C-alpha positions as a printed NumPy array, in Angstrom:
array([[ -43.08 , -181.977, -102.412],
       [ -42.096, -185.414, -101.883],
       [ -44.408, -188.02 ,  -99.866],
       [ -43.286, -188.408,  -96.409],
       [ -42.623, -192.578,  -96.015],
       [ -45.692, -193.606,  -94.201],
       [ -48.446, -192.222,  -96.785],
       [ -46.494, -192.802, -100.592],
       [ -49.236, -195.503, -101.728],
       [ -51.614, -193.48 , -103.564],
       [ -54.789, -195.828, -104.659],
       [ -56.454, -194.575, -107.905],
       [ -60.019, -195.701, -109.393],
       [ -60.801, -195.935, -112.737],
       [ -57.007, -195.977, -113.579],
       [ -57.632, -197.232, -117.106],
       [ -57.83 , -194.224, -119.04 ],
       [ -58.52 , -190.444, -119.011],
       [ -58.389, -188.849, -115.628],
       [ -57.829, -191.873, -113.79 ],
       [ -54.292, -192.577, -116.089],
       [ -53.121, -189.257, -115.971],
       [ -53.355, -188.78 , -112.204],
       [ -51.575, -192.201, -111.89 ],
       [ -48.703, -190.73 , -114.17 ],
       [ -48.49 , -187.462, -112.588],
       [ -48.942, -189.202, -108.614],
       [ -45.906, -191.587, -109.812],
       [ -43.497, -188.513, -111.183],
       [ -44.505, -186.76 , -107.759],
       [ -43.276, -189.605, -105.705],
       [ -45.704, -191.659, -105.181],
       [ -46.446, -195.747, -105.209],
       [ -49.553, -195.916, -107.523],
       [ -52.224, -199.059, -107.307],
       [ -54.071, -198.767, -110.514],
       [ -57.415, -200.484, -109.885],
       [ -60.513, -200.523, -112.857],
       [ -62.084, -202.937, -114.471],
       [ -60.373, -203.712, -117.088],
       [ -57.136, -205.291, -116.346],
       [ -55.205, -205.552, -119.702],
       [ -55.341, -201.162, -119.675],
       [ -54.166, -200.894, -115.856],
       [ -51.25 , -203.74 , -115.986],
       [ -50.109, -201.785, -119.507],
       [ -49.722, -198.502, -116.981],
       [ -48.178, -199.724, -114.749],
       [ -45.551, -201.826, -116.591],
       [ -44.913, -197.995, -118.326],
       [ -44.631, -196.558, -114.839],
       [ -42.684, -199.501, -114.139],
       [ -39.934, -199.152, -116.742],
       [ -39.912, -195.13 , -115.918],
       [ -38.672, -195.904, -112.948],
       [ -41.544, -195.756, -110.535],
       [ -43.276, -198.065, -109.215],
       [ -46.819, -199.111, -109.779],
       [ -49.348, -201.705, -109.189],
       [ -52.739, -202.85 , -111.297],
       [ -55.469, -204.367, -108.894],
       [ -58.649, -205.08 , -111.718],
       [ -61.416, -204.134, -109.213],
       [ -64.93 , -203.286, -109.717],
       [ -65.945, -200.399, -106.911],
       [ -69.973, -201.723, -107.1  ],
       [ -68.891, -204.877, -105.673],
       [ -68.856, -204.361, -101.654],
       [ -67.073, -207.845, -101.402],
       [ -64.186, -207.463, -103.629],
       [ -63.196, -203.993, -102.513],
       [ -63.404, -205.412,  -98.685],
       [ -61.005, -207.757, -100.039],
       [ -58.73 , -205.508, -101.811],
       [ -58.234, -203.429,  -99.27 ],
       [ -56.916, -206.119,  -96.869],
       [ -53.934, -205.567,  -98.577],
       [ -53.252, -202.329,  -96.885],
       [ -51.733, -201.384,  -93.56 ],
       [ -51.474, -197.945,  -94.917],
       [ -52.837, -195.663,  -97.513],
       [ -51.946, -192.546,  -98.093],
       [ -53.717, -191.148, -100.705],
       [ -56.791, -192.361, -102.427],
       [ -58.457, -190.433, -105.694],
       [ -61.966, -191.57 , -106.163],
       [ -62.049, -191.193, -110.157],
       [ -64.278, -193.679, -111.549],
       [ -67.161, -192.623, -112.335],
       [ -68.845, -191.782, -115.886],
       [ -72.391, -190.99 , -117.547],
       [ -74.574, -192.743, -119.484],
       [ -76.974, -191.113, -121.944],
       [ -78.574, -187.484, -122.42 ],
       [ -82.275, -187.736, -122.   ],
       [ -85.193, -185.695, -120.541],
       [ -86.285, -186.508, -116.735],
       [ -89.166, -187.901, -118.439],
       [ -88.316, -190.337, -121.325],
       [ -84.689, -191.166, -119.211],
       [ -84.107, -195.114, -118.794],
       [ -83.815, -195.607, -114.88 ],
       [ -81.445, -198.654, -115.287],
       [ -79.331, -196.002, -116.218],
       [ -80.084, -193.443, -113.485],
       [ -79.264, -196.231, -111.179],
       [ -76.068, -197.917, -112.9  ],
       [ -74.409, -194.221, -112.714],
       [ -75.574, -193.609, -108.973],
       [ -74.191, -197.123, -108.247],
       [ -70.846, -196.413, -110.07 ],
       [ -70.213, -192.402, -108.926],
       [ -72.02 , -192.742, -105.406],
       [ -71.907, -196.512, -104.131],
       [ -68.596, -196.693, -105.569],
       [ -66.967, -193.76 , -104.177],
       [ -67.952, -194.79 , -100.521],
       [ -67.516, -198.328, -100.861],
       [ -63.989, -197.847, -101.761],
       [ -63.495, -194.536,  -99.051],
       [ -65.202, -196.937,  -96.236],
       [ -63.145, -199.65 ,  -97.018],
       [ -59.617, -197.469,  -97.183],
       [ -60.6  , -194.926,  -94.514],
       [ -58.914, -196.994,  -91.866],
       [ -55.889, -197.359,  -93.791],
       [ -55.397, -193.797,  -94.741],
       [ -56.258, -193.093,  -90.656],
       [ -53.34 , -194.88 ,  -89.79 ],
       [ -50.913, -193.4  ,  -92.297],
       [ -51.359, -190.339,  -89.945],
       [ -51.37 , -188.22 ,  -93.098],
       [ -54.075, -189.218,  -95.369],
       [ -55.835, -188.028,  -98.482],
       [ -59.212, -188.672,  -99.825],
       [ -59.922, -186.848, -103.402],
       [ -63.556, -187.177, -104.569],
       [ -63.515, -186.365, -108.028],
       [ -66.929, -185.013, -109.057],
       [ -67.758, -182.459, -111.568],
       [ -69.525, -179.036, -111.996],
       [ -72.546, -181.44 , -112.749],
       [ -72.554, -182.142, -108.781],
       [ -72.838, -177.708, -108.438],
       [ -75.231, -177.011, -111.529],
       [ -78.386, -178.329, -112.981],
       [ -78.316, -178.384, -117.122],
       [ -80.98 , -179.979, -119.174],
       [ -80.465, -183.671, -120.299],
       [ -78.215, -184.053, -117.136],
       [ -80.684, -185.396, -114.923],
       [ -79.512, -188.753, -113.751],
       [ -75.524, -187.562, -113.904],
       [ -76.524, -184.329, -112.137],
       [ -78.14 , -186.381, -109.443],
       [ -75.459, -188.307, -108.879],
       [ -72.496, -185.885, -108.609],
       [ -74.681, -184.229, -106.61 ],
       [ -74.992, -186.818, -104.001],
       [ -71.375, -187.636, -104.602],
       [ -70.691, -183.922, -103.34 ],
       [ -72.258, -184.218, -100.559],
       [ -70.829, -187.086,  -99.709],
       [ -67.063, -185.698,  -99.642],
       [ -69.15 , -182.511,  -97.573],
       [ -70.304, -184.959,  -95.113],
       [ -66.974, -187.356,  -94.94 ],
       [ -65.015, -183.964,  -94.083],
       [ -67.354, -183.028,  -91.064],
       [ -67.323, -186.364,  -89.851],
       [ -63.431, -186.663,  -89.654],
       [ -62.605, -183.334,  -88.569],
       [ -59.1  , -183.735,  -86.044],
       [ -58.454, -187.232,  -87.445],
       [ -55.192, -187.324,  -89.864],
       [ -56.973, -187.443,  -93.041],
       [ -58.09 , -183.959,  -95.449],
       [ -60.779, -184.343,  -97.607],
       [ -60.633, -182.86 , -101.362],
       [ -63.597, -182.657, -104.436],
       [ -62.146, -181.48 , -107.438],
       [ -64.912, -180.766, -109.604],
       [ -63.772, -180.121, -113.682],
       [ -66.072, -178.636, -116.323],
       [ -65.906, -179.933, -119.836],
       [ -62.886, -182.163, -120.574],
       [ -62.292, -183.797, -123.779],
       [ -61.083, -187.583, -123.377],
       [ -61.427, -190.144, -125.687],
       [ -63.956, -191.938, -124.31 ],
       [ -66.117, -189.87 , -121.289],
       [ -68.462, -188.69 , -124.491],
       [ -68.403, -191.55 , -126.433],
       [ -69.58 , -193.939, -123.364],
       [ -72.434, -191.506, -122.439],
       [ -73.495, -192.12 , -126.05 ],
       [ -73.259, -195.271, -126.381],
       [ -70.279, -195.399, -128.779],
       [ -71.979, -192.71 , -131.373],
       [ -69.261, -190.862, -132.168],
       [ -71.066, -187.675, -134.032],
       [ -73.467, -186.827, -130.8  ],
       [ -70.191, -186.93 , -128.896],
       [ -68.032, -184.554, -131.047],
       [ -70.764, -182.348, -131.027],
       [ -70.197, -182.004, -127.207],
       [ -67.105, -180.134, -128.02 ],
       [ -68.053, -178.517, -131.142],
       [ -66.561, -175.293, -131.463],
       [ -64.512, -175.076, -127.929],
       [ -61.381, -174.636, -129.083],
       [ -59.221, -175.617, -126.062],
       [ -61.573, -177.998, -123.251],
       [ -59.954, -179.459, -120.551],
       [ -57.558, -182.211, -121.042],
       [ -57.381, -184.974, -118.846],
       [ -53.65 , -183.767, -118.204],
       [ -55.213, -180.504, -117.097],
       [ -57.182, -182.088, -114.386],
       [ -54.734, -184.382, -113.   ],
       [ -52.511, -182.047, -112.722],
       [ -54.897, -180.111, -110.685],
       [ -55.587, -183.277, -108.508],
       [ -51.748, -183.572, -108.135],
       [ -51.717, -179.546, -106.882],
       [ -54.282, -180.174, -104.08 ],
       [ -52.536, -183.483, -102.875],
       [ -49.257, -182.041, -102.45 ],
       [ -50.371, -179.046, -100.653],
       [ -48.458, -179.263,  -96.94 ],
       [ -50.689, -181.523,  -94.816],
       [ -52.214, -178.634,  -92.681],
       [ -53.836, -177.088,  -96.563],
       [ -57.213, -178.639,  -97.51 ],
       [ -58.206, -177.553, -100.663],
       [ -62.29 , -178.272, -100.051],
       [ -63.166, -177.565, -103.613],
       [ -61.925, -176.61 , -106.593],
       [ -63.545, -176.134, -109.868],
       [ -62.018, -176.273, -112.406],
       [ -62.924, -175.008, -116.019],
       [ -61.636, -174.305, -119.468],
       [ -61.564, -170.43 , -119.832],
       [ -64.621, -170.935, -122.938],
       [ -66.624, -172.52 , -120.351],
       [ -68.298, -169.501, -117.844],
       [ -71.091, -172.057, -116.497],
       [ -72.598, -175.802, -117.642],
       [ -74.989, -174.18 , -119.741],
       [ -72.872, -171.178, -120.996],
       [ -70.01 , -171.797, -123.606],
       [ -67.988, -169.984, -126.246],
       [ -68.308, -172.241, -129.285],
       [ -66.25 , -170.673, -132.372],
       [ -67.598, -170.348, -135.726]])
């Protein structure tokens, strides 16, 4: 279903990779104007001039969500929005509740939480006034489930849950649906590797054994589902899993 005029600019976060890149691809084929915003600006201007030369059209905005002023200032660009995915996000390390390094606790609640409503407060007009707006919170079965060694991530997708919960009861009969997509275990190059701190063996062992995780494909393509839906469908939540995964603490790993 193509984007009616008035709400084609989808905004995506973390648009440098994984997730973030995919649903920019897939958003683009559907129709849609993508602005690419992360940090690092070499990735996001290299998607967009491929989207670009596809034929679509993209924009890269290098944006860092934690910082209140520069989103405020990004999203003066705006009139209207229609669609904005809340993807960046991440984790950072494995360790008990008790031996856990709060820095990190707090960089990932800053990133996955501060982020996400920094960017939704400072859009939310925008999308209001495309009189058919979408906000996606991407979260993760970590914001449904507790699992050891998940403490600080746990927290935060947690609160990140209940802020979409929240932002959907508070806009109820304005123009705008609220979605969380929340995936399982997905295998991207670097969501493992970045919660390890670049060791490589801790974070193959993450997907040791599952012989088909998630792709970040497989999720965008899910985020793509719910945002096309006819405007009157909100898909509240949708988890989404690969079929060797029955739980965060329950998966088919093959000899």
């Amino acid at each position: 279903m193509a984007p009616a005029a008035s709400s084609r600019i989808a905004v995506v976060t973390g648009a440098s990779s994984g997730i973030g890149a995919a649903t920019a691809r897939q958003l683009a084929a559907a129709g849609y104007r993508v602005v690419l915003t992360a940090r690092r600006k070499d990735r996001i201007e290299a998607l967009a001039e491929e989207l670009n030369g596809a034929g679509h059209q993209a924009a890269a905005y290098a944006l860092d969500i934690t910082d209140r002023a520069a989103v405020d200032e990004f999203a003066t660009a705006f009139k209207t929005v229609g669609v904005l995915v809340n993807n960046a996000g991440g984790a950072l390390g494995a360790d008990s509740v008790a031996s856990a390094d709060p820095e990190q606790w707090r960089q990932m609640y800053e990133t996955n939480v501060i982020g996400t409503l920094n960017v939704t407060q400072a859009l939310l007009p925008a999308l209001t006034a495309s009189g058919d707006g979408t906000v996606v919170v991407l979260s993760s079965t970590a914001g449904h489930g507790t699992y050891e060694g998940g403490g600080g991530y746990v927290a935060a997708k947690h609160a990140e849950h209940v802020l979409a919960e929240t932002l959907r009861l508070e806009i109820v009969g304005t123009p705008v649906r609220v979605i969380e997509v929340a995936p399982g275990m997905v295998k991207t190059d670097e969501f493992a590797l970045t919660r390890f701190g670049g060791d490589e063996e801790k974070a193959a062992k993450v997907y040791a054994g599952v012989a088909q995780p998630l792709t970040a494909d497989d999720v965008a393509d899910t985020i793509t589902w719910a945002i096309t839906r006819p405007s009157h469908v909100n898909i509240d939540l949708l988890v989404v899993r690969p079929r060797a995964q029955a739980s965060n603490t329950k998966v088919h790993r093959e000899q």
